[in-house]
């Protein structure tokens, strides 16, 4: 209408209200800057309803937020706080009418709500977009984008960060591992993890920072210092991408083992709601990159925690020392390793977040490819032998395959085969550092040997003198010389102490396979005890004879 005043853009309330004189008048109230109800959202089970909101901030930029409906309960202060935080202008006096606007009519358009990030069938969900054929949006209490932000172009990241990883085994491995996250679901693997350990100034954190830049800013580089609940939340936010944990020395050594198992198993703890019902269990599937000066076992031992072989094959120790320039094999003509590391740090803090999304788009475009067959082909090339090594070989093959696919997609700038070589070299380094064979068997034998060496003279007595008392503590067993060699006959309690932390049947199998366990036949429950006459009575004992080079001085035992 000519001469009419221009209205401020935004959402208005139009209605009729009574004034103080009980006279009705028309009311036109400005509630907030432009805010559009774009769609009704709900998950695949027809639950977790929300509103897909589009709104404009004070600078004129548009934002999108899949807001959970439960934020509309009560006074809605939390909801308004999220919108204000992203620049939506709200009239303070009319703020109570905003929930009415959001609730007055459900939009006809319907969109699937994703309650977790990562793959949902063939579509990959980020906090701010979904890549794939399904119309789906991430639903979150927070309107702000958690991690996964982008800066610079893919070409700038490739030329300033990724290309510098060429001819550097550790950096190539770390960046390839970062690309491996989206492949986990496509090849039916649940987890994969690397722990880079070495000198404090060697450059391992620099390599992980380069890997983090695949997906987002330096804020995605977390530390081991934190609660289990906090790490669960971080893992859930890292589904199908990567979780980076810097400096294992900051963690409680007694909690590391449980954290490693939890991250690998991909499930959080069961928790109850206020009403006593069960909350949804947090789930994740991610690649973990960790750093520290020490191995997992060494850090756990510092705090008196027992390390188990299963932890070694869930978070793989990769030493970074001993290369030409600390962690680096090549510094590409820079003046020093420090200058090279500083350049990577600067560049990875300047360009980030574009490579991961480009890789996801490549996978979506080639979703029909048999990525599992590619991983198997590389696994078969690994010089692995038995079960644990084969499991680890598949993890390194996954990492190598991811790096090669990213190279094929034009993302890394590496020559074909570079990622494969780094993965195969790293597997050999891991295997040599760990030692061949089954680690748990080795640990069981080591635990039994250490127990006998520590208490052989103190808590064992000669079976010929059954009334003799141990020199210290409770009796762990007896000794007997057979064919000039000492046999240690452990009581059930003594064996339990010696193999504390290991399954008894598994420990007996290891001792039996090593030829340390003497018995005539297995019992009905698989027990391998020998019936020995001690002080006139038959006693069931576990008879262990160490190899020749580990037996104690027989003459000293015979003279005892």
Short mmCIF file of C-alpha atoms in Angstrom, two decimals, residues 56-528:
data_model
loop_
_atom_site.label_atom_id
_atom_site.label_comp_id
_atom_site.label_asym_id
_atom_site.label_seq_id
_atom_site.Cartn_x
_atom_site.Cartn_y
_atom_site.Cartn_z
CA UNK A 56 18.72 -15.57 9.53
CA UNK A 57 21.28 -14.05 11.90
CA UNK A 58 22.10 -10.37 12.45
CA UNK A 59 24.64 -10.45 9.62
CA UNK A 60 22.16 -11.80 7.11
CA UNK A 61 23.51 -15.36 7.01
CA UNK A 62 21.08 -18.31 7.03
CA UNK A 63 21.38 -21.24 9.44
CA UNK A 64 19.61 -24.59 9.72
CA UNK A 65 18.86 -26.51 12.91
CA UNK A 66 16.92 -29.73 13.46
CA UNK A 67 15.55 -28.78 16.87
CA UNK A 68 14.19 -31.57 19.13
CA UNK A 69 10.57 -30.95 20.13
CA UNK A 70 11.31 -31.62 23.78
CA UNK A 71 13.17 -28.29 23.94
CA UNK A 72 9.74 -26.67 23.69
CA UNK A 73 8.83 -27.90 27.16
CA UNK A 74 8.58 -25.48 30.06
CA UNK A 75 9.78 -21.92 29.58
CA UNK A 76 11.90 -22.79 26.48
CA UNK A 77 14.89 -20.85 27.79
CA UNK A 78 17.33 -23.44 26.47
CA UNK A 79 15.84 -23.27 22.98
CA UNK A 80 15.91 -19.46 22.89
CA UNK A 81 19.50 -19.51 24.15
CA UNK A 82 20.59 -21.71 21.24
CA UNK A 83 18.87 -19.45 18.70
CA UNK A 84 20.31 -16.30 20.28
CA UNK A 85 23.75 -17.89 20.25
CA UNK A 86 23.56 -18.17 16.46
CA UNK A 87 22.42 -14.61 15.98
CA UNK A 88 18.64 -14.80 15.84
CA UNK A 89 17.12 -11.57 17.16
CA UNK A 90 14.21 -12.11 19.57
CA UNK A 91 11.98 -9.44 21.08
CA UNK A 92 12.43 -9.86 24.81
CA UNK A 93 8.90 -8.70 25.67
CA UNK A 94 7.30 -11.07 23.17
CA UNK A 95 9.59 -14.03 23.81
CA UNK A 96 6.78 -16.07 25.37
CA UNK A 97 4.94 -16.17 22.03
CA UNK A 98 7.84 -17.80 20.15
CA UNK A 99 7.02 -21.38 21.29
CA UNK A 100 3.43 -20.87 20.12
CA UNK A 101 4.72 -20.03 16.66
CA UNK A 102 6.92 -23.15 16.60
CA UNK A 103 4.04 -25.34 17.74
CA UNK A 104 0.97 -23.82 16.10
CA UNK A 105 1.17 -25.90 12.93
CA UNK A 106 3.33 -28.88 11.91
CA UNK A 107 5.02 -28.34 8.53
CA UNK A 108 3.78 -30.74 5.85
CA UNK A 109 7.26 -31.49 4.61
CA UNK A 110 8.80 -34.50 6.42
CA UNK A 111 12.49 -35.24 6.87
CA UNK A 112 14.21 -38.16 8.63
CA UNK A 113 15.97 -37.20 11.86
CA UNK A 114 19.41 -38.72 12.46
CA UNK A 115 20.27 -39.07 16.14
CA UNK A 116 23.89 -39.92 15.34
CA UNK A 117 26.49 -38.79 12.86
CA UNK A 118 28.02 -40.98 10.17
CA UNK A 119 26.41 -43.49 7.85
CA UNK A 120 22.65 -43.98 7.70
CA UNK A 121 22.26 -46.59 4.96
CA UNK A 122 24.01 -44.98 1.96
CA UNK A 123 23.83 -41.40 3.24
CA UNK A 124 26.51 -39.84 5.45
CA UNK A 125 25.33 -37.33 8.03
CA UNK A 126 27.41 -34.37 9.23
CA UNK A 127 26.16 -31.84 11.79
CA UNK A 128 25.31 -29.34 9.05
CA UNK A 129 24.63 -31.45 5.95
CA UNK A 130 23.92 -34.94 4.66
CA UNK A 131 25.75 -36.44 1.67
CA UNK A 132 23.80 -39.13 -0.14
CA UNK A 133 20.41 -40.02 -1.61
CA UNK A 134 18.28 -39.84 1.58
CA UNK A 135 16.80 -36.57 2.85
CA UNK A 136 17.96 -36.69 6.45
CA UNK A 137 19.21 -34.14 9.01
CA UNK A 138 21.15 -34.48 12.23
CA UNK A 139 19.06 -33.71 15.31
CA UNK A 140 20.84 -32.18 18.28
CA UNK A 141 20.12 -30.12 21.38
CA UNK A 142 22.76 -27.66 20.20
CA UNK A 143 22.23 -25.39 17.22
CA UNK A 144 25.96 -24.78 16.88
CA UNK A 145 28.06 -27.10 14.73
CA UNK A 146 30.23 -29.34 16.90
CA UNK A 147 33.57 -29.86 15.12
CA UNK A 148 33.64 -30.70 11.41
CA UNK A 149 34.03 -27.05 10.45
CA UNK A 150 35.82 -26.12 7.22
CA UNK A 151 38.35 -23.53 6.21
CA UNK A 152 40.19 -23.03 2.95
CA UNK A 153 39.84 -25.18 -0.16
CA UNK A 154 40.64 -28.82 -0.78
CA UNK A 155 43.48 -27.80 -3.12
CA UNK A 156 45.01 -25.61 -0.39
CA UNK A 157 44.84 -28.48 2.12
CA UNK A 158 46.31 -30.95 -0.34
CA UNK A 159 49.23 -28.73 -1.38
CA UNK A 160 50.00 -27.35 2.10
CA UNK A 161 49.41 -30.39 4.33
CA UNK A 162 48.89 -33.70 2.57
CA UNK A 163 51.69 -33.41 0.01
CA UNK A 164 54.19 -32.89 2.83
CA UNK A 165 53.30 -36.36 4.14
CA UNK A 166 54.82 -37.90 1.02
CA UNK A 167 57.88 -40.05 1.79
CA UNK A 168 56.96 -39.92 5.50
CA UNK A 169 55.69 -43.27 6.79
CA UNK A 170 54.16 -42.00 10.05
CA UNK A 171 52.40 -38.98 8.55
CA UNK A 172 51.11 -40.96 5.57
CA UNK A 173 49.86 -43.64 7.96
CA UNK A 174 48.15 -41.09 10.24
CA UNK A 175 46.36 -39.29 7.38
CA UNK A 176 45.37 -42.62 5.78
CA UNK A 177 43.96 -43.74 9.14
CA UNK A 178 41.90 -40.56 9.28
CA UNK A 179 40.32 -41.49 5.94
CA UNK A 180 39.64 -45.03 7.20
CA UNK A 181 36.72 -44.00 9.43
CA UNK A 182 34.04 -43.93 6.69
CA UNK A 183 35.26 -47.30 5.40
CA UNK A 184 34.62 -49.16 8.67
CA UNK A 185 30.91 -49.68 8.04
CA UNK A 186 31.42 -50.46 4.36
CA UNK A 187 33.77 -53.38 5.17
CA UNK A 188 31.94 -54.52 8.34
CA UNK A 189 34.59 -53.53 10.85
CA UNK A 190 33.77 -51.90 14.18
CA UNK A 191 36.97 -50.15 15.13
CA UNK A 192 40.61 -49.48 14.37
CA UNK A 193 43.21 -47.65 16.42
CA UNK A 194 46.86 -46.55 16.40
CA UNK A 195 48.95 -45.36 19.33
CA UNK A 196 52.01 -43.40 18.20
CA UNK A 197 54.66 -43.45 20.92
CA UNK A 198 58.14 -42.01 21.09
CA UNK A 199 60.28 -39.07 22.19
CA UNK A 200 58.33 -36.09 23.50
CA UNK A 201 59.63 -33.75 20.80
CA UNK A 202 59.69 -36.25 17.95
CA UNK A 203 56.75 -34.92 15.92
CA UNK A 204 54.07 -37.55 16.58
CA UNK A 205 51.51 -34.93 17.66
CA UNK A 206 52.26 -33.01 14.45
CA UNK A 207 51.37 -36.11 12.43
CA UNK A 208 48.07 -36.49 14.30
CA UNK A 209 47.30 -32.78 13.83
CA UNK A 210 47.68 -33.30 10.09
CA UNK A 211 45.29 -36.26 10.33
CA UNK A 212 42.76 -34.21 12.32
CA UNK A 213 42.73 -31.54 9.60
CA UNK A 214 41.10 -34.08 7.27
CA UNK A 215 37.86 -33.60 9.21
CA UNK A 216 38.04 -30.28 10.98
CA UNK A 217 39.94 -27.78 13.10
CA UNK A 218 42.46 -28.33 15.87
CA UNK A 219 39.54 -28.42 18.32
CA UNK A 220 39.00 -32.03 17.28
CA UNK A 221 42.35 -32.99 18.85
CA UNK A 222 41.31 -34.12 22.30
CA UNK A 223 43.42 -35.36 25.19
CA UNK A 224 43.38 -38.53 27.27
CA UNK A 225 42.65 -36.40 30.32
CA UNK A 226 38.92 -36.62 30.96
CA UNK A 227 36.13 -38.73 32.38
CA UNK A 228 34.87 -41.96 30.85
CA UNK A 229 31.54 -40.24 30.18
CA UNK A 230 33.33 -37.44 28.34
CA UNK A 231 35.23 -39.90 26.16
CA UNK A 232 31.98 -41.73 25.38
CA UNK A 233 30.45 -38.48 24.15
CA UNK A 234 33.56 -37.69 22.09
CA UNK A 235 33.51 -41.17 20.56
CA UNK A 236 29.82 -40.86 19.64
CA UNK A 237 30.54 -37.52 17.93
CA UNK A 238 33.34 -39.23 15.98
CA UNK A 239 31.27 -42.06 14.52
CA UNK A 240 32.54 -43.13 11.09
CA UNK A 241 35.31 -40.51 11.20
CA UNK A 242 38.15 -40.35 13.74
CA UNK A 243 38.80 -39.74 17.43
CA UNK A 244 42.18 -38.28 18.34
CA UNK A 245 43.55 -38.50 21.89
CA UNK A 246 46.80 -36.68 22.61
CA UNK A 247 49.27 -37.53 25.40
CA UNK A 248 48.39 -40.79 27.13
CA UNK A 249 50.56 -39.79 30.08
CA UNK A 250 47.71 -37.52 31.22
CA UNK A 251 45.39 -40.50 31.65
CA UNK A 252 45.02 -42.61 34.78
CA UNK A 253 46.95 -45.78 33.98
CA UNK A 254 44.39 -47.92 35.81
CA UNK A 255 41.61 -46.65 33.53
CA UNK A 256 43.40 -46.94 30.19
CA UNK A 257 42.60 -50.61 29.68
CA UNK A 258 38.86 -50.14 30.20
CA UNK A 259 38.86 -47.09 27.91
CA UNK A 260 40.60 -49.01 25.13
CA UNK A 261 38.08 -51.85 25.33
CA UNK A 262 35.14 -49.42 25.45
CA UNK A 263 36.34 -47.45 22.42
CA UNK A 264 36.86 -50.68 20.46
CA UNK A 265 33.53 -52.22 21.49
CA UNK A 266 31.58 -49.16 20.35
CA UNK A 267 29.01 -49.12 23.15
CA UNK A 268 28.59 -46.84 26.14
CA UNK A 269 27.34 -47.76 29.58
CA UNK A 270 23.67 -48.46 30.28
CA UNK A 271 22.11 -45.56 32.17
CA UNK A 272 18.67 -44.90 33.62
CA UNK A 273 16.38 -41.94 33.02
CA UNK A 274 14.90 -39.95 35.89
CA UNK A 275 11.81 -42.13 35.73
CA UNK A 276 13.86 -45.31 35.98
CA UNK A 277 13.66 -46.30 32.34
CA UNK A 278 16.68 -47.11 30.22
CA UNK A 279 18.35 -44.37 28.22
CA UNK A 280 19.46 -45.05 24.70
CA UNK A 281 22.95 -46.50 24.83
CA UNK A 282 25.55 -44.38 23.08
CA UNK A 283 27.07 -46.21 20.13
CA UNK A 284 29.96 -45.42 17.85
CA UNK A 285 32.25 -46.85 15.20
CA UNK A 286 35.47 -44.92 14.82
CA UNK A 287 39.19 -44.87 14.15
CA UNK A 288 41.26 -43.84 17.17
CA UNK A 289 44.60 -42.04 16.88
CA UNK A 290 46.52 -41.71 20.13
CA UNK A 291 49.92 -40.28 21.10
CA UNK A 292 52.25 -40.58 24.07
CA UNK A 293 55.85 -41.04 25.08
CA UNK A 294 55.19 -44.58 26.31
CA UNK A 295 53.40 -47.67 25.06
CA UNK A 296 50.03 -48.63 26.54
CA UNK A 297 51.66 -51.37 28.60
CA UNK A 298 54.39 -49.12 30.00
CA UNK A 299 51.93 -46.38 30.96
CA UNK A 300 49.58 -48.85 32.64
CA UNK A 301 52.46 -50.50 34.51
CA UNK A 302 53.46 -47.13 35.98
CA UNK A 303 50.15 -47.04 37.86
CA UNK A 304 50.18 -50.73 38.75
CA UNK A 305 47.63 -51.88 36.16
CA UNK A 306 47.90 -55.20 34.36
CA UNK A 307 48.05 -55.01 30.60
CA UNK A 308 46.20 -57.59 28.49
CA UNK A 309 46.96 -58.82 25.01
CA UNK A 310 43.49 -57.81 23.81
CA UNK A 311 44.37 -54.16 24.36
CA UNK A 312 47.40 -54.50 22.09
CA UNK A 313 45.28 -55.58 19.12
CA UNK A 314 42.63 -52.89 19.66
CA UNK A 315 44.98 -49.91 19.92
CA UNK A 316 48.14 -50.76 18.03
CA UNK A 317 51.48 -49.49 19.34
CA UNK A 318 53.43 -47.81 16.53
CA UNK A 319 56.90 -46.48 17.52
CA UNK A 320 57.83 -43.19 15.87
CA UNK A 321 61.47 -42.80 16.95
CA UNK A 322 64.54 -43.80 15.00
CA UNK A 323 63.78 -42.09 11.71
CA UNK A 324 66.08 -39.67 9.98
CA UNK A 325 64.40 -36.59 11.43
CA UNK A 326 62.66 -37.88 14.55
CA UNK A 327 59.20 -38.89 13.35
CA UNK A 328 59.92 -37.74 9.79
CA UNK A 329 61.75 -39.58 7.04
CA UNK A 330 61.91 -36.48 4.82
CA UNK A 331 61.56 -32.76 5.49
CA UNK A 332 61.25 -31.86 1.81
CA UNK A 333 64.11 -29.35 1.73
CA UNK A 334 63.19 -27.40 4.87
CA UNK A 335 65.99 -26.12 7.08
CA UNK A 336 65.23 -28.44 9.99
CA UNK A 337 62.74 -30.95 11.34
CA UNK A 338 61.39 -28.27 13.67
CA UNK A 339 60.79 -25.88 10.75
CA UNK A 340 59.08 -28.70 8.84
CA UNK A 341 56.86 -29.58 11.81
CA UNK A 342 55.99 -25.91 12.39
CA UNK A 343 54.93 -25.53 8.76
CA UNK A 344 52.63 -28.55 9.04
CA UNK A 345 51.15 -27.23 12.28
CA UNK A 346 50.51 -23.83 10.71
CA UNK A 347 49.03 -25.22 7.51
CA UNK A 348 46.81 -27.78 9.25
CA UNK A 349 45.48 -24.97 11.45
CA UNK A 350 44.76 -22.82 8.39
CA UNK A 351 43.23 -25.35 5.98
CA UNK A 352 40.97 -28.12 7.25
CA UNK A 353 37.69 -29.98 7.02
CA UNK A 354 37.43 -30.23 3.23
CA UNK A 355 39.27 -33.50 2.59
CA UNK A 356 37.01 -35.69 4.72
CA UNK A 357 33.85 -34.46 3.03
CA UNK A 358 35.42 -34.86 -0.39
CA UNK A 359 36.28 -38.46 0.51
CA UNK A 360 32.72 -39.15 1.67
CA UNK A 361 31.36 -37.75 -1.60
CA UNK A 362 33.74 -40.10 -3.46
CA UNK A 363 32.51 -43.10 -1.44
CA UNK A 364 28.86 -42.19 -1.98
CA UNK A 365 29.44 -41.83 -5.72
CA UNK A 366 31.13 -45.25 -5.77
CA UNK A 367 28.97 -46.96 -3.15
CA UNK A 368 28.54 -50.07 -5.32
CA UNK A 369 32.27 -50.84 -5.19
CA UNK A 370 33.40 -53.85 -3.15
CA UNK A 371 35.61 -52.06 -0.65
CA UNK A 372 35.81 -55.21 1.46
CA UNK A 373 37.49 -57.07 -1.38
CA UNK A 374 40.06 -54.28 -1.66
CA UNK A 375 40.87 -54.58 2.06
CA UNK A 376 41.14 -58.37 1.77
CA UNK A 377 43.52 -58.11 -1.16
CA UNK A 378 45.87 -55.92 0.85
CA UNK A 379 45.42 -58.08 3.97
CA UNK A 380 46.58 -61.11 2.01
CA UNK A 381 49.79 -59.25 1.15
CA UNK A 382 50.62 -58.68 4.82
CA UNK A 383 53.18 -61.11 6.30
CA UNK A 384 50.79 -62.22 9.06
CA UNK A 385 50.66 -65.70 10.56
CA UNK A 386 48.23 -66.46 13.40
CA UNK A 387 44.95 -65.04 14.69
CA UNK A 388 46.03 -61.87 16.47
CA UNK A 389 48.47 -60.92 13.73
CA UNK A 390 45.82 -61.56 11.08
CA UNK A 391 43.39 -59.28 12.93
CA UNK A 392 45.97 -56.52 13.12
CA UNK A 393 46.98 -57.03 9.48
CA UNK A 394 43.36 -56.35 8.47
CA UNK A 395 43.40 -53.07 10.39
CA UNK A 396 46.56 -51.90 8.65
CA UNK A 397 45.09 -53.06 5.34
CA UNK A 398 41.98 -50.96 6.00
CA UNK A 399 44.18 -47.92 6.61
CA UNK A 400 46.24 -48.55 3.49
CA UNK A 401 43.11 -49.06 1.36
CA UNK A 402 41.59 -45.81 2.66
CA UNK A 403 44.72 -43.88 1.75
CA UNK A 404 44.80 -45.40 -1.73
CA UNK A 405 41.12 -44.58 -2.34
CA UNK A 406 41.69 -40.98 -1.22
CA UNK A 407 44.63 -40.82 -3.63
CA UNK A 408 42.51 -42.22 -6.47
CA UNK A 409 39.89 -39.56 -5.68
CA UNK A 410 42.52 -36.83 -6.19
CA UNK A 411 42.44 -35.77 -2.56
CA UNK A 412 45.92 -36.53 -1.16
CA UNK A 413 48.32 -35.65 -3.96
CA UNK A 414 50.33 -38.83 -3.21
CA UNK A 415 51.69 -41.25 -5.78
CA UNK A 416 49.70 -44.50 -6.06
CA UNK A 417 51.05 -47.12 -3.66
CA UNK A 418 52.32 -44.66 -1.04
CA UNK A 419 49.54 -45.43 1.45
CA UNK A 420 49.92 -49.17 0.87
CA UNK A 421 53.66 -49.00 1.55
CA UNK A 422 53.20 -47.02 4.76
CA UNK A 423 50.61 -49.50 6.03
CA UNK A 424 52.72 -52.55 5.23
CA UNK A 425 55.85 -50.99 6.74
CA UNK A 426 53.92 -50.06 9.87
CA UNK A 427 52.60 -53.60 10.24
CA UNK A 428 56.13 -55.01 10.14
CA UNK A 429 57.28 -52.39 12.67
CA UNK A 430 54.36 -53.26 14.96
CA UNK A 431 55.01 -57.00 14.67
CA UNK A 432 58.75 -56.69 15.30
CA UNK A 433 58.22 -54.43 18.32
CA UNK A 434 55.59 -56.76 19.76
CA UNK A 435 57.28 -60.04 18.96
CA UNK A 436 55.84 -62.89 16.96
CA UNK A 437 53.27 -65.32 18.32
CA UNK A 438 50.29 -64.95 20.60
CA UNK A 439 50.87 -62.11 23.04
CA UNK A 440 48.47 -63.40 25.67
CA UNK A 441 50.29 -66.75 25.75
CA UNK A 442 53.58 -64.94 26.20
CA UNK A 443 52.13 -62.84 29.03
CA UNK A 444 50.77 -65.93 30.82
CA UNK A 445 54.11 -67.72 30.65
CA UNK A 446 55.90 -64.58 31.78
CA UNK A 447 53.51 -64.15 34.73
CA UNK A 448 54.01 -67.76 35.89
CA UNK A 449 57.79 -67.57 35.49
CA UNK A 450 57.93 -64.27 37.40
CA UNK A 451 55.80 -65.72 40.20
CA UNK A 452 58.08 -68.73 40.60
CA UNK A 453 61.24 -66.63 40.45
CA UNK A 454 59.85 -64.26 43.09
CA UNK A 455 58.41 -66.80 45.52
CA UNK A 456 60.23 -70.07 44.71
CA UNK A 457 62.43 -69.85 47.81
CA UNK A 458 59.88 -68.13 50.05
CA UNK A 459 56.46 -69.73 49.60
CA UNK A 460 57.30 -73.21 48.31
CA UNK A 461 58.60 -76.04 50.54
CA UNK A 462 60.14 -79.40 49.67
CA UNK A 463 57.39 -82.03 49.41
CA UNK A 464 59.62 -84.42 51.37
CA UNK A 465 59.11 -82.18 54.43
CA UNK A 466 55.36 -81.46 54.39
CA UNK A 467 55.36 -79.95 57.87
CA UNK A 468 57.93 -77.29 56.95
CA UNK A 469 56.52 -73.76 56.91
CA UNK A 470 57.11 -71.29 54.07
CA UNK A 471 59.62 -68.58 54.87
CA UNK A 472 57.09 -65.88 54.02
CA UNK A 473 53.33 -65.62 53.56
CA UNK A 474 50.88 -68.32 52.66
CA UNK A 475 51.99 -71.51 50.99
CA UNK A 476 51.91 -71.32 47.19
CA UNK A 477 52.95 -74.95 46.69
CA UNK A 478 55.66 -77.55 47.02
CA UNK A 479 58.79 -78.53 45.12
CA UNK A 480 60.07 -81.92 44.05
CA UNK A 481 63.15 -82.87 42.07
CA UNK A 482 62.44 -85.19 39.15
CA UNK A 483 65.27 -86.40 36.91
CA UNK A 484 67.54 -83.71 38.31
CA UNK A 485 65.10 -80.87 37.60
CA UNK A 486 62.88 -78.95 39.97
CA UNK A 487 59.12 -79.27 39.58
CA UNK A 488 56.95 -76.58 41.21
CA UNK A 489 53.65 -78.04 42.39
CA UNK A 490 51.26 -75.11 42.83
CA UNK A 491 48.13 -75.25 44.94
CA UNK A 492 44.94 -74.03 43.21
CA UNK A 493 45.29 -70.80 45.18
CA UNK A 494 48.95 -70.47 44.23
CA UNK A 495 48.14 -70.92 40.54
CA UNK A 496 45.37 -68.36 40.86
CA UNK A 497 47.87 -65.82 42.18
CA UNK A 498 50.38 -66.62 39.45
CA UNK A 499 47.85 -66.14 36.64
CA UNK A 500 45.82 -63.32 38.22
CA UNK A 501 43.94 -61.43 35.52
CA UNK A 502 43.90 -64.36 33.08
CA UNK A 503 41.25 -67.00 32.48
CA UNK A 504 42.30 -70.24 34.24
CA UNK A 505 41.44 -72.55 31.33
CA UNK A 506 43.25 -70.24 28.90
CA UNK A 507 46.29 -70.16 31.19
CA UNK A 508 46.36 -73.96 31.51
CA UNK A 509 46.18 -74.26 27.72
CA UNK A 510 49.16 -71.91 27.38
CA UNK A 511 51.22 -73.76 29.99
CA UNK A 512 50.28 -77.09 28.42
CA UNK A 513 51.17 -75.95 24.89
CA UNK A 514 54.52 -74.65 26.11
CA UNK A 515 55.34 -78.03 27.70
CA UNK A 516 55.54 -76.55 31.18
CA UNK A 517 52.58 -78.43 32.67
CA UNK A 518 53.08 -82.03 33.86
CA UNK A 519 50.02 -84.30 34.20
CA UNK A 520 48.85 -87.74 33.20
CA UNK A 521 45.33 -86.97 31.95
CA UNK A 522 42.75 -84.16 31.93
CA UNK A 523 39.99 -84.18 34.51
CA UNK A 524 36.31 -84.12 33.65
CA UNK A 525 36.35 -80.30 33.64
CA UNK A 526 39.58 -79.96 31.71
CA UNK A 527 41.65 -79.68 34.88
CA UNK A 528 45.25 -80.81 34.57
#
